[in-house]
């Protein structure tokens, strides 16, 4: 069995000192699979290695920039020379901040993830409401960040997203949902929402 690398000794640039960096072009890299690595992303988007929290935000940002979702639904960290499978409890990112500009169909919703990605909800970054692993019977909002990687909206952000919602006729039925970038994202039927 291949011994897994130990990442504890790696040095990281403090988050405040890091330049804004685009994610690596992981979709163009096709190295051999080198097996799993003991990295876990929990329900709240926290990263762990070997059971210990990775507290260096720069290191988490670096790993997030080389994260890819495979066609089979698994998650891997990819470099030009190898890829390693990691475990993700629900989705890899959490939307921790929201900015809402405009109203109704002219509204723009921008979400910021726990790794610093800013995402404008729209056709390129669609939103969905689903009962994911963290839902506990409630339809939670998820937004595509990039390449099939999603962020789930944090509980603290959810009330602001609901406040940005309205009732619209969607496919012949009344739905409560959220407008962003000219698209309406239905959350629940209006009678279920009590409106």
Tab-separated table of N, CA and C in Angstrom, residues 89-195:
chain	number	residue	atom	x	y	z
A	89	UNK	N	-18.364	15.691	2.935
A	89	UNK	CA	-19.598	15.279	3.611
A	89	UNK	C	-20.851	15.663	2.824
A	90	UNK	N	-20.869	16.845	2.236
A	90	UNK	CA	-22.034	17.278	1.450
A	90	UNK	C	-21.531	17.927	0.169
A	91	UNK	N	-21.112	19.178	0.255
A	91	UNK	CA	-20.478	19.885	-0.859
A	91	UNK	C	-19.235	20.571	-0.299
A	92	UNK	N	-18.266	20.916	-1.155
A	92	UNK	CA	-16.987	21.399	-0.620
A	92	UNK	C	-16.975	22.822	-0.074
A	93	UNK	N	-17.926	23.648	-0.481
A	93	UNK	CA	-17.877	25.048	-0.077
A	93	UNK	C	-19.138	25.454	0.673
A	94	UNK	N	-18.998	26.534	1.447
A	94	UNK	CA	-20.122	27.127	2.160
A	94	UNK	C	-20.191	28.597	1.774
A	95	UNK	N	-21.378	29.071	1.412
A	95	UNK	CA	-21.559	30.496	1.122
A	95	UNK	C	-21.749	31.211	2.457
A	96	UNK	N	-20.795	32.066	2.812
A	96	UNK	CA	-20.779	32.685	4.136
A	96	UNK	C	-21.168	34.161	4.126
A	97	UNK	N	-21.359	34.732	2.931
A	97	UNK	CA	-21.748	36.137	2.842
A	97	UNK	C	-22.612	36.322	1.608
A	98	UNK	N	-23.515	37.296	1.685
A	98	UNK	CA	-24.435	37.572	0.576
A	98	UNK	C	-24.558	39.076	0.397
A	99	UNK	N	-24.598	39.494	-0.858
A	99	UNK	CA	-24.898	40.881	-1.215
A	99	UNK	C	-26.031	40.826	-2.220
A	100	UNK	N	-27.111	41.568	-1.938
A	100	UNK	CA	-28.264	41.624	-2.826
A	100	UNK	C	-28.402	43.054	-3.324
A	101	UNK	N	-28.419	43.204	-4.651
A	101	UNK	CA	-28.573	44.524	-5.256
A	101	UNK	C	-29.770	44.489	-6.193
A	102	UNK	N	-30.559	45.575	-6.194
A	102	UNK	CA	-31.721	45.649	-7.062
A	102	UNK	C	-32.914	44.919	-6.465
A	103	UNK	N	-33.987	44.844	-7.253
A	103	UNK	CA	-35.215	44.194	-6.792
A	103	UNK	C	-35.823	43.383	-7.931
A	104	UNK	N	-36.656	42.432	-7.543
A	104	UNK	CA	-37.419	41.579	-8.466
A	104	UNK	C	-36.518	41.048	-9.584
A	105	UNK	N	-36.976	41.111	-10.825
A	105	UNK	CA	-36.248	40.515	-11.951
A	105	UNK	C	-34.919	41.211	-12.228
A	106	UNK	N	-34.728	42.423	-11.698
A	106	UNK	CA	-33.471	43.158	-11.880
A	106	UNK	C	-32.465	42.854	-10.771
A	107	UNK	N	-32.824	42.003	-9.849
A	107	UNK	CA	-31.995	41.712	-8.684
A	107	UNK	C	-30.748	40.903	-9.054
A	108	UNK	N	-29.647	41.206	-8.373
A	108	UNK	CA	-28.396	40.461	-8.512
A	108	UNK	C	-28.009	39.960	-7.122
A	109	UNK	N	-27.795	38.647	-7.001
A	109	UNK	CA	-27.367	38.046	-5.736
A	109	UNK	C	-25.927	37.572	-5.905
A	110	UNK	N	-25.044	38.077	-5.053
A	110	UNK	CA	-23.641	37.664	-5.054
A	110	UNK	C	-23.352	36.951	-3.743
A	111	UNK	N	-22.804	35.752	-3.844
A	111	UNK	CA	-22.440	34.967	-2.669
A	111	UNK	C	-20.919	34.857	-2.601
A	112	UNK	N	-20.379	34.888	-1.393
A	112	UNK	CA	-18.948	34.683	-1.166
A	112	UNK	C	-18.777	33.408	-0.359
A	113	UNK	N	-17.877	32.538	-0.809
A	113	UNK	CA	-17.676	31.258	-0.137
A	113	UNK	C	-16.644	31.378	0.978
A	114	UNK	N	-16.564	30.332	1.760
A	114	UNK	CA	-15.591	30.267	2.849
A	114	UNK	C	-14.146	30.245	2.351
A	115	UNK	N	-13.942	30.020	1.062
A	115	UNK	CA	-12.588	30.056	0.502
A	115	UNK	C	-12.344	31.324	-0.322
A	116	UNK	N	-13.277	32.267	-0.269
A	116	UNK	CA	-13.080	33.559	-0.912
A	116	UNK	C	-13.591	33.702	-2.330
A	117	UNK	N	-14.199	32.638	-2.898
A	117	UNK	CA	-14.779	32.748	-4.235
A	117	UNK	C	-16.014	33.637	-4.181
A	118	UNK	N	-16.118	34.586	-5.120
A	118	UNK	CA	-17.325	35.402	-5.252
A	118	UNK	C	-18.096	34.892	-6.456
A	119	UNK	N	-19.376	34.602	-6.240
A	119	UNK	CA	-20.203	33.980	-7.265
A	119	UNK	C	-21.467	34.814	-7.448
A	120	UNK	N	-21.712	35.266	-8.685
A	120	UNK	CA	-22.965	35.949	-9.004
A	120	UNK	C	-23.936	34.885	-9.484
A	121	UNK	N	-25.004	34.689	-8.734
A	121	UNK	CA	-25.991	33.668	-9.077
A	121	UNK	C	-26.635	34.031	-10.410
A	122	UNK	N	-26.641	33.082	-11.335
A	122	UNK	CA	-27.202	33.294	-12.658
A	122	UNK	C	-26.992	32.062	-13.513
A	123	UNK	N	-27.089	32.227	-14.822
A	123	UNK	CA	-26.958	31.078	-15.725
A	123	UNK	C	-25.621	30.360	-15.593
A	124	UNK	N	-24.538	31.116	-15.373
A	124	UNK	CA	-23.224	30.500	-15.239
A	124	UNK	C	-22.978	29.910	-13.851
A	125	UNK	N	-23.750	30.368	-12.886
A	125	UNK	CA	-23.645	29.887	-11.510
A	125	UNK	C	-25.063	29.639	-10.982
A	126	UNK	N	-25.692	28.563	-11.468
A	126	UNK	CA	-27.097	28.325	-11.101
A	126	UNK	C	-27.272	27.966	-9.627
A	127	UNK	N	-28.462	28.283	-9.138
A	127	UNK	CA	-28.847	27.960	-7.771
A	127	UNK	C	-29.887	26.852	-7.822
A	128	UNK	N	-29.846	25.997	-6.841
A	128	UNK	CA	-30.874	24.975	-6.697
A	128	UNK	C	-31.238	24.870	-5.228
A	129	UNK	N	-32.430	24.414	-4.965
A	129	UNK	CA	-32.882	24.179	-3.599
A	129	UNK	C	-33.130	22.695	-3.469
A	130	UNK	N	-32.461	22.072	-2.515
A	130	UNK	CA	-32.551	20.622	-2.394
A	130	UNK	C	-32.378	20.206	-0.953
A	131	UNK	N	-32.855	19.010	-0.671
A	131	UNK	CA	-32.667	18.431	0.651
A	131	UNK	C	-31.366	17.650	0.646
A	132	UNK	N	-30.260	18.371	0.793
A	132	UNK	CA	-28.942	17.747	0.807
A	132	UNK	C	-28.679	17.065	2.138
A	133	UNK	N	-27.452	16.627	2.312
A	133	UNK	CA	-27.078	15.891	3.515
A	133	UNK	C	-27.279	16.712	4.786
A	134	UNK	N	-27.215	18.029	4.678
A	134	UNK	CA	-27.355	18.882	5.856
A	134	UNK	C	-28.766	19.423	6.032
A	135	UNK	N	-29.695	19.041	5.169
A	135	UNK	CA	-30.984	19.702	5.096
A	135	UNK	C	-31.892	19.451	6.290
A	136	UNK	N	-31.905	18.250	6.815
A	136	UNK	CA	-32.811	17.905	7.915
A	136	UNK	C	-34.257	18.267	7.571
A	137	UNK	N	-34.678	17.892	6.358
A	137	UNK	CA	-36.058	18.084	5.942
A	137	UNK	C	-36.390	19.438	5.360
A	138	UNK	N	-35.415	20.351	5.237
A	138	UNK	CA	-35.637	21.690	4.695
A	138	UNK	C	-34.875	21.801	3.381
A	139	UNK	N	-35.497	22.431	2.385
A	139	UNK	CA	-34.818	22.642	1.103
A	139	UNK	C	-33.774	23.743	1.272
A	140	UNK	N	-32.511	23.367	1.171
A	140	UNK	CA	-31.412	24.323	1.328
A	140	UNK	C	-30.921	24.810	-0.028
A	141	UNK	N	-30.444	26.067	-0.089
A	141	UNK	CA	-29.922	26.591	-1.348
A	141	UNK	C	-28.479	26.179	-1.586
A	142	UNK	N	-28.217	25.714	-2.812
A	142	UNK	CA	-26.882	25.370	-3.284
A	142	UNK	C	-26.627	26.194	-4.535
A	143	UNK	N	-25.388	26.619	-4.730
A	143	UNK	CA	-25.032	27.356	-5.940
A	143	UNK	C	-23.757	26.735	-6.518
A	144	UNK	N	-23.720	26.636	-7.846
A	144	UNK	CA	-22.539	26.118	-8.518
A	144	UNK	C	-21.454	27.182	-8.492
A	145	UNK	N	-20.294	26.805	-7.983
A	145	UNK	CA	-19.157	27.726	-7.922
A	145	UNK	C	-18.341	27.615	-9.203
A	146	UNK	N	-17.938	26.383	-9.542
A	146	UNK	CA	-17.184	26.129	-10.782
A	146	UNK	C	-17.089	24.628	-10.990
A	147	UNK	N	-17.041	24.207	-12.227
A	147	UNK	CA	-16.766	22.833	-12.579
A	147	UNK	C	-17.514	21.769	-11.795
A	148	UNK	N	-18.778	21.973	-11.508
A	148	UNK	CA	-19.550	20.994	-10.749
A	148	UNK	C	-19.338	21.075	-9.250
A	149	UNK	N	-18.511	21.988	-8.779
A	149	UNK	CA	-18.304	22.197	-7.349
A	149	UNK	C	-19.343	23.186	-6.844
A	150	UNK	N	-19.988	22.832	-5.752
A	150	UNK	CA	-21.072	23.666	-5.235
A	150	UNK	C	-20.771	24.197	-3.843
A	151	UNK	N	-21.483	25.270	-3.497
A	151	UNK	CA	-21.487	25.822	-2.144
A	151	UNK	C	-22.910	25.738	-1.615
A	152	UNK	N	-23.031	25.360	-0.362
A	152	UNK	CA	-24.329	25.392	0.322
A	152	UNK	C	-24.368	26.677	1.146
A	153	UNK	N	-25.498	27.348	1.144
A	153	UNK	CA	-25.625	28.591	1.885
A	153	UNK	C	-25.611	28.318	3.385
A	154	UNK	N	-24.756	29.044	4.102
A	154	UNK	CA	-24.662	28.897	5.553
A	154	UNK	C	-25.964	29.353	6.204
A	155	UNK	N	-26.233	28.800	7.374
A	155	UNK	CA	-27.467	29.153	8.096
A	155	UNK	C	-27.571	30.653	8.344
A	156	UNK	N	-26.450	31.311	8.628
A	156	UNK	CA	-26.465	32.746	8.903
A	156	UNK	C	-26.838	33.572	7.677
A	157	UNK	N	-26.605	33.036	6.478
A	157	UNK	CA	-26.886	33.745	5.229
A	157	UNK	C	-28.309	33.459	4.739
A	158	UNK	N	-28.850	32.316	5.111
A	158	UNK	CA	-30.155	31.878	4.606
A	158	UNK	C	-31.266	32.915	4.834
A	159	UNK	N	-31.400	33.548	6.030
A	159	UNK	CA	-32.475	34.539	6.201
A	159	UNK	C	-32.381	35.702	5.215
A	160	UNK	N	-31.163	36.152	4.891
A	160	UNK	CA	-31.005	37.247	3.924
A	160	UNK	C	-31.423	36.809	2.526
A	161	UNK	N	-31.163	35.544	2.199
A	161	UNK	CA	-31.583	35.023	0.900
A	161	UNK	C	-33.104	34.954	0.832
A	162	UNK	N	-33.732	34.501	1.907
A	162	UNK	CA	-35.200	34.442	1.957
A	162	UNK	C	-35.787	35.844	1.859
A	163	UNK	N	-35.166	36.803	2.532
A	163	UNK	CA	-35.639	38.189	2.478
A	163	UNK	C	-35.583	38.740	1.052
A	164	UNK	N	-34.649	38.240	0.247
A	164	UNK	CA	-34.519	38.671	-1.148
A	164	UNK	C	-35.531	37.983	-2.053
A	165	UNK	N	-36.298	37.035	-1.514
A	165	UNK	CA	-37.249	36.272	-2.313
A	165	UNK	C	-38.572	36.972	-2.536
A	166	UNK	N	-39.361	36.403	-3.443
A	166	UNK	CA	-40.680	36.914	-3.753
A	166	UNK	C	-41.511	35.778	-4.361
A	167	UNK	N	-42.797	36.051	-4.559
A	167	UNK	CA	-43.685	35.064	-5.180
A	167	UNK	C	-43.823	35.406	-6.656
A	168	UNK	N	-43.663	34.394	-7.500
A	168	UNK	CA	-43.771	34.560	-8.950
A	168	UNK	C	-44.554	33.401	-9.539
A	169	UNK	N	-45.153	33.657	-10.703
A	169	UNK	CA	-45.774	32.576	-11.468
A	169	UNK	C	-44.652	31.883	-12.227
A	170	UNK	N	-44.445	30.599	-11.906
A	170	UNK	CA	-43.358	29.835	-12.521
A	170	UNK	C	-43.958	28.554	-13.095
A	171	UNK	N	-43.898	28.419	-14.415
A	171	UNK	CA	-44.474	27.252	-15.098
A	171	UNK	C	-45.943	27.020	-14.726
A	172	UNK	N	-46.695	28.121	-14.639
A	172	UNK	CA	-48.127	28.034	-14.388
A	172	UNK	C	-48.512	27.855	-12.923
A	173	UNK	N	-47.563	27.896	-12.002
A	173	UNK	CA	-47.844	27.754	-10.574
A	173	UNK	C	-47.181	28.894	-9.814
A	174	UNK	N	-47.745	29.220	-8.650
A	174	UNK	CA	-47.167	30.273	-7.809
A	174	UNK	C	-46.066	29.682	-6.939
A	175	UNK	N	-44.864	30.250	-7.077
A	175	UNK	CA	-43.706	29.791	-6.326
A	175	UNK	C	-43.075	30.947	-5.563
A	176	UNK	N	-42.545	30.641	-4.392
A	176	UNK	CA	-41.675	31.568	-3.680
A	176	UNK	C	-40.254	31.222	-4.093
A	177	UNK	N	-39.476	32.237	-4.477
A	177	UNK	CA	-38.112	31.979	-4.915
A	177	UNK	C	-37.310	33.258	-4.960
A	178	UNK	N	-36.171	33.185	-5.611
A	178	UNK	CA	-35.216	34.290	-5.629
A	178	UNK	C	-34.853	34.613	-7.075
A	179	UNK	N	-34.907	35.895	-7.414
A	179	UNK	CA	-34.419	36.365	-8.710
A	179	UNK	C	-32.931	36.673	-8.594
A	180	UNK	N	-32.176	36.377	-9.631
A	180	UNK	CA	-30.801	36.858	-9.750
A	180	UNK	C	-30.381	36.767	-11.204
A	181	UNK	N	-29.807	37.844	-11.686
A	181	UNK	CA	-29.270	37.912	-13.052
A	181	UNK	C	-30.307	37.532	-14.100
A	182	UNK	N	-31.558	37.944	-13.892
A	182	UNK	CA	-32.623	37.685	-14.855
A	182	UNK	C	-33.208	36.288	-14.798
A	183	UNK	N	-32.783	35.464	-13.853
A	183	UNK	CA	-33.312	34.101	-13.693
A	183	UNK	C	-34.059	34.002	-12.368
A	184	UNK	N	-35.150	33.236	-12.384
A	184	UNK	CA	-35.905	32.996	-11.155
A	184	UNK	C	-35.588	31.601	-10.663
A	185	UNK	N	-35.191	31.496	-9.405
A	185	UNK	CA	-34.810	30.231	-8.794
A	185	UNK	C	-35.882	29.841	-7.784
A	186	UNK	N	-36.823	28.945	-8.146
A	186	UNK	CA	-37.933	28.594	-7.262
A	186	UNK	C	-37.467	27.802	-6.039
A	187	UNK	N	-37.940	28.231	-4.870
A	187	UNK	CA	-37.595	27.568	-3.622
A	187	UNK	C	-38.689	26.611	-3.163
A	188	UNK	N	-39.929	27.092	-3.129
A	188	UNK	CA	-41.053	26.242	-2.728
A	188	UNK	C	-42.350	26.838	-3.237
A	189	UNK	N	-43.352	25.982	-3.428
A	189	UNK	CA	-44.640	26.502	-3.884
A	189	UNK	C	-45.185	27.473	-2.851
A	190	UNK	N	-45.822	28.529	-3.341
A	190	UNK	CA	-46.235	29.634	-2.487
A	190	UNK	C	-47.173	29.164	-1.371
A	191	UNK	N	-48.090	28.205	-1.639
A	191	UNK	CA	-48.978	27.765	-0.579
A	191	UNK	C	-48.218	27.029	0.522
A	192	UNK	N	-47.113	26.334	0.163
A	192	UNK	CA	-46.288	25.665	1.164
A	192	UNK	C	-45.508	26.676	1.975
A	193	UNK	N	-45.177	27.812	1.357
A	193	UNK	CA	-44.420	28.853	2.043
A	193	UNK	C	-45.305	29.708	2.937
A	194	UNK	N	-46.618	29.530	2.838
A	194	UNK	CA	-47.534	30.299	3.657
A	194	UNK	C	-47.732	31.709	3.131
A	195	UNK	N	-47.511	31.925	1.832
A	195	UNK	CA	-47.701	33.249	1.244
A	195	UNK	C	-48.674	33.179	0.091
